[in-house]
JSON list of C-alpha atoms and ligand atoms in Angstrom, two decimals:
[
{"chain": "A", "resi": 6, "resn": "UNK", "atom": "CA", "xyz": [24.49, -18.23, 12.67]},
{"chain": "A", "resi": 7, "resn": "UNK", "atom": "CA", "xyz": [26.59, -18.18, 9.09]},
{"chain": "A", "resi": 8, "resn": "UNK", "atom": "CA", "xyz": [24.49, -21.71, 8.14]},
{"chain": "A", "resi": 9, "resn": "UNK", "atom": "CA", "xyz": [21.10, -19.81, 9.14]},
{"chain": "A", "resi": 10, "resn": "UNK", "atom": "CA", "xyz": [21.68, -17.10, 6.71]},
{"chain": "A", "resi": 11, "resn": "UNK", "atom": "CA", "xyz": [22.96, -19.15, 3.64]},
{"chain": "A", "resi": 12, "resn": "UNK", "atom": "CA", "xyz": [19.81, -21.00, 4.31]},
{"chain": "A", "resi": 13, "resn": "UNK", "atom": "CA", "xyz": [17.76, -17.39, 4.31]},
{"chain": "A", "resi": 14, "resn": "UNK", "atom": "CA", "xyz": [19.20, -16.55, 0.38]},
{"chain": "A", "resi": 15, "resn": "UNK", "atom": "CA", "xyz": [18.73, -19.58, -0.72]},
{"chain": "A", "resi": 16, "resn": "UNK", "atom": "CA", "xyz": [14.96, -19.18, 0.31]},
{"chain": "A", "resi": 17, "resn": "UNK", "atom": "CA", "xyz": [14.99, -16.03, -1.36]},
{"chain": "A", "resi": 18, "resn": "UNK", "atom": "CA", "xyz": [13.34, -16.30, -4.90]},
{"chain": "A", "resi": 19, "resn": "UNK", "atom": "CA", "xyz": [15.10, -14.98, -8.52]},
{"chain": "A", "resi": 20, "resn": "UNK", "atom": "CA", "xyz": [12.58, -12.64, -8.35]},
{"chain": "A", "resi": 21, "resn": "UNK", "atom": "CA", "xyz": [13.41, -10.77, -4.95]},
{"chain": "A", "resi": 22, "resn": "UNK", "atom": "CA", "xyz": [17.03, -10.98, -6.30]},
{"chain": "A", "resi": 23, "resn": "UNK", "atom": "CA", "xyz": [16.31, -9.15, -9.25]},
{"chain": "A", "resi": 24, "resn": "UNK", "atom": "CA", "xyz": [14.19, -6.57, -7.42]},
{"chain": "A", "resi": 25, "resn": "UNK", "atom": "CA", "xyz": [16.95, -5.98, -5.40]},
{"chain": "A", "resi": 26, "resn": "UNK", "atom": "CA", "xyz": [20.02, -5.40, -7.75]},
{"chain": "A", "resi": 27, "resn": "UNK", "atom": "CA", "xyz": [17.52, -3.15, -10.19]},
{"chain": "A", "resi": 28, "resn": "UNK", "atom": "CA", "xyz": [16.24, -0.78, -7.13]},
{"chain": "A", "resi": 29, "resn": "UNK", "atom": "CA", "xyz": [19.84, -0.95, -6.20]},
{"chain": "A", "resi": 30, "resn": "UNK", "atom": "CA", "xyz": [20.65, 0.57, -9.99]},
{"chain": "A", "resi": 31, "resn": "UNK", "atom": "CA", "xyz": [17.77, 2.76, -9.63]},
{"chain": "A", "resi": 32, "resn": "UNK", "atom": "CA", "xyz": [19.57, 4.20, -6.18]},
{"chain": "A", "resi": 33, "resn": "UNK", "atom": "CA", "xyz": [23.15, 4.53, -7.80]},
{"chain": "A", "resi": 34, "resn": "UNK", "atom": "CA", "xyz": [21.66, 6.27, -11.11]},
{"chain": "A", "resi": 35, "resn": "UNK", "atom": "CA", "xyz": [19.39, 8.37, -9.47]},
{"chain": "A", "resi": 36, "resn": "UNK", "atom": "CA", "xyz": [20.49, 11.65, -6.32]},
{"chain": "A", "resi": 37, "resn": "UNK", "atom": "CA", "xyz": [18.84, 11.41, -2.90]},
{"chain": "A", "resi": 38, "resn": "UNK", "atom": "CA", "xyz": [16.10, 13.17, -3.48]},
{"chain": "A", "resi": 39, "resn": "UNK", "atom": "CA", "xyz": [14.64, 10.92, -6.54]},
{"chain": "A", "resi": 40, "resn": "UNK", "atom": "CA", "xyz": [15.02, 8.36, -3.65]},
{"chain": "A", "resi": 41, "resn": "UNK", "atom": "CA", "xyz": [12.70, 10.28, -1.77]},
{"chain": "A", "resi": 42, "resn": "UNK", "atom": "CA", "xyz": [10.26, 11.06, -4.23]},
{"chain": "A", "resi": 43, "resn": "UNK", "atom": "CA", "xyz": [9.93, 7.59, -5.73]},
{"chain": "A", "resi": 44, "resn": "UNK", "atom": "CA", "xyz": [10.49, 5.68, -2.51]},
{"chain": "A", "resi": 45, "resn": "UNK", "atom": "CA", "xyz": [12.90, 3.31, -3.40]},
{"chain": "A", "resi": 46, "resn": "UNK", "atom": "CA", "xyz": [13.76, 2.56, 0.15]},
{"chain": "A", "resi": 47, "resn": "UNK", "atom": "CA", "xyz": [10.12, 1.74, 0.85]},
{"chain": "A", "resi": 48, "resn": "UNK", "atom": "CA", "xyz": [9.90, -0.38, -2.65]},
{"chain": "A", "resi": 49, "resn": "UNK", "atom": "CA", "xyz": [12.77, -2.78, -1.58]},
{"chain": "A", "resi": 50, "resn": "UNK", "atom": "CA", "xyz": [10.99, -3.14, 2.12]},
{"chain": "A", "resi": 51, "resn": "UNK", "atom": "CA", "xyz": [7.74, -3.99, 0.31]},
{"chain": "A", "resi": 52, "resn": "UNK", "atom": "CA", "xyz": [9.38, -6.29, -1.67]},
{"chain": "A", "resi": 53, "resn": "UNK", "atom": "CA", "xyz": [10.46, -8.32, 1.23]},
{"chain": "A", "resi": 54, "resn": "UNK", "atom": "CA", "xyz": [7.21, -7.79, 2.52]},
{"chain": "A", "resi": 55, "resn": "UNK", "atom": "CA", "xyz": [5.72, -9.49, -0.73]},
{"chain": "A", "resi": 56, "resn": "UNK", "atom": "CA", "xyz": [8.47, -12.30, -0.94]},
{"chain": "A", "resi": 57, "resn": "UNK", "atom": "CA", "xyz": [7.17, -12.88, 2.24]},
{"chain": "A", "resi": 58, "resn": "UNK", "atom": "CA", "xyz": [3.60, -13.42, 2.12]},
{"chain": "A", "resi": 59, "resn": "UNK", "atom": "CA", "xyz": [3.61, -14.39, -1.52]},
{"chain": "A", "resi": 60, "resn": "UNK", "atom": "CA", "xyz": [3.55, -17.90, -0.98]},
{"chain": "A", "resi": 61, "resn": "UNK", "atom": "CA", "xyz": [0.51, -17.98, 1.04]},
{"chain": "A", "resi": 62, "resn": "UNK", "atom": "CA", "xyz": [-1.32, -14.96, 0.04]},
{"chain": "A", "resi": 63, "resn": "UNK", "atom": "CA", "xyz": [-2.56, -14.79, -3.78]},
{"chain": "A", "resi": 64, "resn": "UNK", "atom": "CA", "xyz": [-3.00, -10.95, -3.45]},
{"chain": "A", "resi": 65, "resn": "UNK", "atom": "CA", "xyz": [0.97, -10.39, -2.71]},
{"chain": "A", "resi": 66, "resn": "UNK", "atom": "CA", "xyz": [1.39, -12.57, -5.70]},
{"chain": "A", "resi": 67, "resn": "UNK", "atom": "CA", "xyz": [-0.48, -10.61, -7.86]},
{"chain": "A", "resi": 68, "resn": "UNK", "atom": "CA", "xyz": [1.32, -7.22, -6.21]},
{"chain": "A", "resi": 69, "resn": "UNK", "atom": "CA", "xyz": [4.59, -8.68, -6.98]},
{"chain": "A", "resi": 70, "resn": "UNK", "atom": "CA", "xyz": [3.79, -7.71, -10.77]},
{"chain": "A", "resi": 71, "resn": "UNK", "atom": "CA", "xyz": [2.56, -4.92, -9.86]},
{"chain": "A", "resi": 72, "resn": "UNK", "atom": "CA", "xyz": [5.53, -3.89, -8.19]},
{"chain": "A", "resi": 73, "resn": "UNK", "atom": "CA", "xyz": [7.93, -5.09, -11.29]},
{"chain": "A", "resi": 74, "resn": "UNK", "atom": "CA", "xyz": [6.15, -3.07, -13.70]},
{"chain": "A", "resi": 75, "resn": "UNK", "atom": "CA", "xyz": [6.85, 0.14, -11.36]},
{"chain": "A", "resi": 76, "resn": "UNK", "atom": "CA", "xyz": [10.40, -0.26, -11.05]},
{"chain": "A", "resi": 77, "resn": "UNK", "atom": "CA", "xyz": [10.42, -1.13, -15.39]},
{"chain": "A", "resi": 78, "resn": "UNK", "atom": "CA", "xyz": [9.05, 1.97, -16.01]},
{"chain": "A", "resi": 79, "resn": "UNK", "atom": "CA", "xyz": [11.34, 3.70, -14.08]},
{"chain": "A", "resi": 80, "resn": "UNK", "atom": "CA", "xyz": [14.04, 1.74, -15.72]},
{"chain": "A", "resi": 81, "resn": "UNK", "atom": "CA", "xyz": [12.74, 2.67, -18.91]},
{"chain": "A", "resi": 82, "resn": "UNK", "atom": "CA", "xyz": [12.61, 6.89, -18.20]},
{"chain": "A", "resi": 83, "resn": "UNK", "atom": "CA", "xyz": [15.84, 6.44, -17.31]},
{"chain": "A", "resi": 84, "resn": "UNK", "atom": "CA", "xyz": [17.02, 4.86, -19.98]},
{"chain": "A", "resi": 85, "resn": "UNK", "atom": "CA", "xyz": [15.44, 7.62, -22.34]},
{"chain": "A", "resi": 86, "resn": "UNK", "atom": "CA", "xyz": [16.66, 10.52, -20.74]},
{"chain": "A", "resi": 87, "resn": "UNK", "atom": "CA", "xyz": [19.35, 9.59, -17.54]},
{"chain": "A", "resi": 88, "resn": "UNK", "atom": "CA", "xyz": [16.89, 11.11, -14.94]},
{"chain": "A", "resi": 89, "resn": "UNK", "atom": "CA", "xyz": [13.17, 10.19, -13.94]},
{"chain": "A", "resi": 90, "resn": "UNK", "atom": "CA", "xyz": [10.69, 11.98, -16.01]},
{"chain": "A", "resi": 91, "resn": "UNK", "atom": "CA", "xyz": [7.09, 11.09, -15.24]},
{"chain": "A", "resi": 92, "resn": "UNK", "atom": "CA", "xyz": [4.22, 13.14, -15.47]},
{"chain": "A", "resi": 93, "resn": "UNK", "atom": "CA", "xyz": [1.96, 14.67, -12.72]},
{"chain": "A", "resi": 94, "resn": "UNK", "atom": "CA", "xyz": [-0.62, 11.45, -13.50]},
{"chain": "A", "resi": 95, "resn": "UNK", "atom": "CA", "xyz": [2.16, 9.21, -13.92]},
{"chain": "A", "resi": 96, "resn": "UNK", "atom": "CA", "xyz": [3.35, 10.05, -10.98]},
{"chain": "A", "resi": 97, "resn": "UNK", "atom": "CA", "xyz": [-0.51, 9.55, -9.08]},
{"chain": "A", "resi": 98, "resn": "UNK", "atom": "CA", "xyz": [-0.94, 6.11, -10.55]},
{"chain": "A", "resi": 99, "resn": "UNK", "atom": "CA", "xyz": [3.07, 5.52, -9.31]},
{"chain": "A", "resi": 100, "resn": "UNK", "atom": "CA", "xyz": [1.72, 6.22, -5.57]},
{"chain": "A", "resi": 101, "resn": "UNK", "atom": "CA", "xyz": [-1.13, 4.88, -5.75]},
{"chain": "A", "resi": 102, "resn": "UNK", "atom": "CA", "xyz": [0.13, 1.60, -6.69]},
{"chain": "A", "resi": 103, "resn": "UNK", "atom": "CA", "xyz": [2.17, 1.87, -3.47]},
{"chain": "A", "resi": 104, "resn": "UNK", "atom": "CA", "xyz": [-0.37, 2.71, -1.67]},
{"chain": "A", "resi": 105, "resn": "UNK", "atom": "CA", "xyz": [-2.60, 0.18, -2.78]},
{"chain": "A", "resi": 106, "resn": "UNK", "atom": "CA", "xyz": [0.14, -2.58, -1.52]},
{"chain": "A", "resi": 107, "resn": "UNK", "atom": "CA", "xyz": [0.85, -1.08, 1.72]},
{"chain": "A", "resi": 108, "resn": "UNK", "atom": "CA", "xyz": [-2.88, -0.91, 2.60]},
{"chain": "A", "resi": 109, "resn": "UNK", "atom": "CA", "xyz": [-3.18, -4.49, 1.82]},
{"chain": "A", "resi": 110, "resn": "UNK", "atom": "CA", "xyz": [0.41, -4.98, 4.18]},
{"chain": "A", "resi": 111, "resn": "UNK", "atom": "CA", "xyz": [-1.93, -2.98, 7.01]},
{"chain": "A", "resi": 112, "resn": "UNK", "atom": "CA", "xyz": [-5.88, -5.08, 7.05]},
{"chain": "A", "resi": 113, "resn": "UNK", "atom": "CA", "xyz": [-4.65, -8.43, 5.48]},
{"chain": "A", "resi": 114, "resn": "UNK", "atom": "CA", "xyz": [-0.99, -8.64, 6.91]},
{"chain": "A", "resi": 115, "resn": "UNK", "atom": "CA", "xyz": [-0.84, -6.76, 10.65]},
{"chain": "A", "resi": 116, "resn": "UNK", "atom": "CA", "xyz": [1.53, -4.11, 9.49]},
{"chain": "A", "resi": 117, "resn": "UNK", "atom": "CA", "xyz": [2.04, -0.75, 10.46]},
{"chain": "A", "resi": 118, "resn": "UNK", "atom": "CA", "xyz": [3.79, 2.18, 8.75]},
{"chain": "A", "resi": 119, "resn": "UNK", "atom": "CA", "xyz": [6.79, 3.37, 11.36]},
{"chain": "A", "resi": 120, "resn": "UNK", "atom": "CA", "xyz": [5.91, 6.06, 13.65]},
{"chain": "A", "resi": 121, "resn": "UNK", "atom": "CA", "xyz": [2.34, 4.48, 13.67]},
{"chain": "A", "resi": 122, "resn": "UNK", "atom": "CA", "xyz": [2.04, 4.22, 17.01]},
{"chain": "A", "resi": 123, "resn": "UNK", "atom": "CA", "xyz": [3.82, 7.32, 17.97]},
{"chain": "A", "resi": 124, "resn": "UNK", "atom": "CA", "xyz": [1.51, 9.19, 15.65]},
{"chain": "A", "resi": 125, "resn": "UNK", "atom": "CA", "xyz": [-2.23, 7.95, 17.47]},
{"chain": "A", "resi": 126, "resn": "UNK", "atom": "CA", "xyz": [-0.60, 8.45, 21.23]},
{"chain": "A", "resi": 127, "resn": "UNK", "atom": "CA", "xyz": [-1.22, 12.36, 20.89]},
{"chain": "A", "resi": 128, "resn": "UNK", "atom": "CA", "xyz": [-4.52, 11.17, 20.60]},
{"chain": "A", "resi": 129, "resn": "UNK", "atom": "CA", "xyz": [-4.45, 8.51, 23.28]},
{"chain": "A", "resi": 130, "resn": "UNK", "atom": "CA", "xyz": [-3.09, 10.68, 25.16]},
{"chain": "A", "resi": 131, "resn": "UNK", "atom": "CA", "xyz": [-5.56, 13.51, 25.01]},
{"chain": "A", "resi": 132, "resn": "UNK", "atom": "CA", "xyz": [-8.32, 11.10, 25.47]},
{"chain": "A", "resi": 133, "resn": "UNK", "atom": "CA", "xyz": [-6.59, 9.82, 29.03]},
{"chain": "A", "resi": 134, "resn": "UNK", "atom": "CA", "xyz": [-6.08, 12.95, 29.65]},
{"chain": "A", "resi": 135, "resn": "UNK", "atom": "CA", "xyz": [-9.60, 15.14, 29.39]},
{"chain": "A", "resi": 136, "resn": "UNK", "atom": "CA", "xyz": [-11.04, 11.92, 31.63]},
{"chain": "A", "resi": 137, "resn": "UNK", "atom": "CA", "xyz": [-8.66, 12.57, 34.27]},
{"chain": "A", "resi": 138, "resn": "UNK", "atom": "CA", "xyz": [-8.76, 16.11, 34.04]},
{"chain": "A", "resi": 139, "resn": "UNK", "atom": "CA", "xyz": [-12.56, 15.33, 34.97]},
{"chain": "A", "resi": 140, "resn": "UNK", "atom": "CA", "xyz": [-11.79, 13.31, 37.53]},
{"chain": "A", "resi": 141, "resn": "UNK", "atom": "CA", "xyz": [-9.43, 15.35, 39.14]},
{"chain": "A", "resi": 142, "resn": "UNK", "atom": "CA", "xyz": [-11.31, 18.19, 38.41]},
{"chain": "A", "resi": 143, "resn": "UNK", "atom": "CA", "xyz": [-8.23, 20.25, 36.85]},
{"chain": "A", "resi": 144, "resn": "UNK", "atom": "CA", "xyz": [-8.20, 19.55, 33.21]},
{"chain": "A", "resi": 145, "resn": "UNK", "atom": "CA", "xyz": [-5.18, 21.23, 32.81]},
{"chain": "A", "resi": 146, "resn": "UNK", "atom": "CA", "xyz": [-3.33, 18.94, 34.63]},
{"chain": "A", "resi": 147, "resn": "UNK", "atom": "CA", "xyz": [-5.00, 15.81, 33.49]},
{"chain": "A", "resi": 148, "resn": "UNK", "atom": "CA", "xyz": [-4.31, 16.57, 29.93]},
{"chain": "A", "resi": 149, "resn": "UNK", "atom": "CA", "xyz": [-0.69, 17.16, 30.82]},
{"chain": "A", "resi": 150, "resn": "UNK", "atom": "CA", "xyz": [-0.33, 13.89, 32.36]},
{"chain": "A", "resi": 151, "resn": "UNK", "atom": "CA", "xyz": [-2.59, 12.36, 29.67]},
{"chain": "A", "resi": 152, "resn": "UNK", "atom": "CA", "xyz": [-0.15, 13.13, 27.07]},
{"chain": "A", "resi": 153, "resn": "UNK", "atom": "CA", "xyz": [3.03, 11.62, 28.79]},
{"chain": "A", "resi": 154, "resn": "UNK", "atom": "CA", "xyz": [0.86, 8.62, 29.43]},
{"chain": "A", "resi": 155, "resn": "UNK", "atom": "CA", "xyz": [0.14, 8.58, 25.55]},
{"chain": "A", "resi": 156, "resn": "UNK", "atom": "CA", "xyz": [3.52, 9.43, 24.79]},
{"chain": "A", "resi": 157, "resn": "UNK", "atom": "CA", "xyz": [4.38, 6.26, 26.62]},
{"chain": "A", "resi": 158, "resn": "UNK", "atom": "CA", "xyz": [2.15, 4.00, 25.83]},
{"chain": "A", "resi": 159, "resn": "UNK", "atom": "CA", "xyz": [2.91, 5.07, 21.74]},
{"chain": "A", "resi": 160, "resn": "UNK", "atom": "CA", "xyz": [6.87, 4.37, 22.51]},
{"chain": "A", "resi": 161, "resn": "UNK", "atom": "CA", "xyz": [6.13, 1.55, 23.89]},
{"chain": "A", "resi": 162, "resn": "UNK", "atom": "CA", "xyz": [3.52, 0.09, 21.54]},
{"chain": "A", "resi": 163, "resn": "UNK", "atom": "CA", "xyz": [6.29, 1.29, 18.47]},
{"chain": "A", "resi": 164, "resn": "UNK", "atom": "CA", "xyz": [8.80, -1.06, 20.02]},
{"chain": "A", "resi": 165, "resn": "UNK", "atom": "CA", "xyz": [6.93, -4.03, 20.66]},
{"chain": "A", "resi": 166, "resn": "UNK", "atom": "CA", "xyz": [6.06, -3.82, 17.12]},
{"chain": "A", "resi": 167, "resn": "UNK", "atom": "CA", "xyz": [9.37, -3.30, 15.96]},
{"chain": "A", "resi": 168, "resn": "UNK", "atom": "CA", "xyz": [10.50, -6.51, 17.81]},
{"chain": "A", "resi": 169, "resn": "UNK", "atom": "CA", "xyz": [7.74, -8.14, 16.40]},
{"chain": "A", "resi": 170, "resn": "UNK", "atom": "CA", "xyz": [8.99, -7.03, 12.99]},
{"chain": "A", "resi": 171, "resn": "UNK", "atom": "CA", "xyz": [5.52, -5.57, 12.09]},
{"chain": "A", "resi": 172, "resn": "UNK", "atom": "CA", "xyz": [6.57, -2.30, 10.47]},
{"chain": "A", "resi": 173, "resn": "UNK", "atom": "CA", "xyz": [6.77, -1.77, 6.86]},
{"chain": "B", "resi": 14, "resn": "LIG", "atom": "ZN1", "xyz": [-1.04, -10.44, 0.95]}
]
């Protein structure tokens, strides 16, 4: 097991290492709820994402700058003034370049945000349920069971996906 994860930082490329330690900065400079509102927890599981798929995915390449030049200018604000000082746009463009990466992640790469699955199973659920209310004729009942069904089959789908390591 030791030998298996030498291997896995040695595979791991100067610029994931540098990510790392500078979001790691970012974390120790700035209180929990900067982390929060500029995501650094979800920037360092992107990254992996990106070191990831970089090598056979052009797009991930190109994020990877992308993704440096978000965490510079946060370097830089904080350099200026100790604490994180972006403006409402600055702030926009900030999520949007997040969001831009993690919709690529979803339709190119097969990932899901967490709670994904938990989220649509209300719906599932409701679904099952209205047709069984039908075909029991007692809708109240159906949709009651519909939604544990849903409940379930969310937990369940969550999990597998987890295994699978398919959440951002
Ligand atoms: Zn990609």
């Amino acid at each position: 097991m030791k030998q298996d994860n030498t291997v896995i930082t040695e595979n791991l490329s100067e610029w994931y290492k540098k990510t790392e330690k500078q979001i790691g900065l970012h974390k120790d400079t700035l209180n929990k709820k900067d982390h929060k509102k500029y995501k650094l927890d979800l920037l360092l599981r992107i990254a992996r994402r990106l070191e990831n798929f970089s090598n056979i995915c052009s797009e991930c390449q190109t994020f990877k700058q992308d993704l440096t030049k978000l965490l510079q200018d946060l370097s830089y604000s904080l350099q200026v003034s100790n604490t994180i000082q972006m403006s409402k746009e600055e702030h926009k463009s900030y999520n949007y370049t997040i969001n831009n990466i993690i919709k690529h992640l979803k339709k190119q790469h097969n990932l899901i945000s967490e709670g994904y699955y938990t989220g649509i199973s209300t719906g599932i659920g409701t679904a099952v349920g209205v047709g069984l209310g039908a075909a029991f004729e007692n809708t109240g009942a159906g949709i009651g069971l519909g939604a544990a069904i849903g409940t379930g089959i969310g937990i369940y789908l969550e999990r597998k996906a987890k295994k699978e390591d398919r959440i951002i």
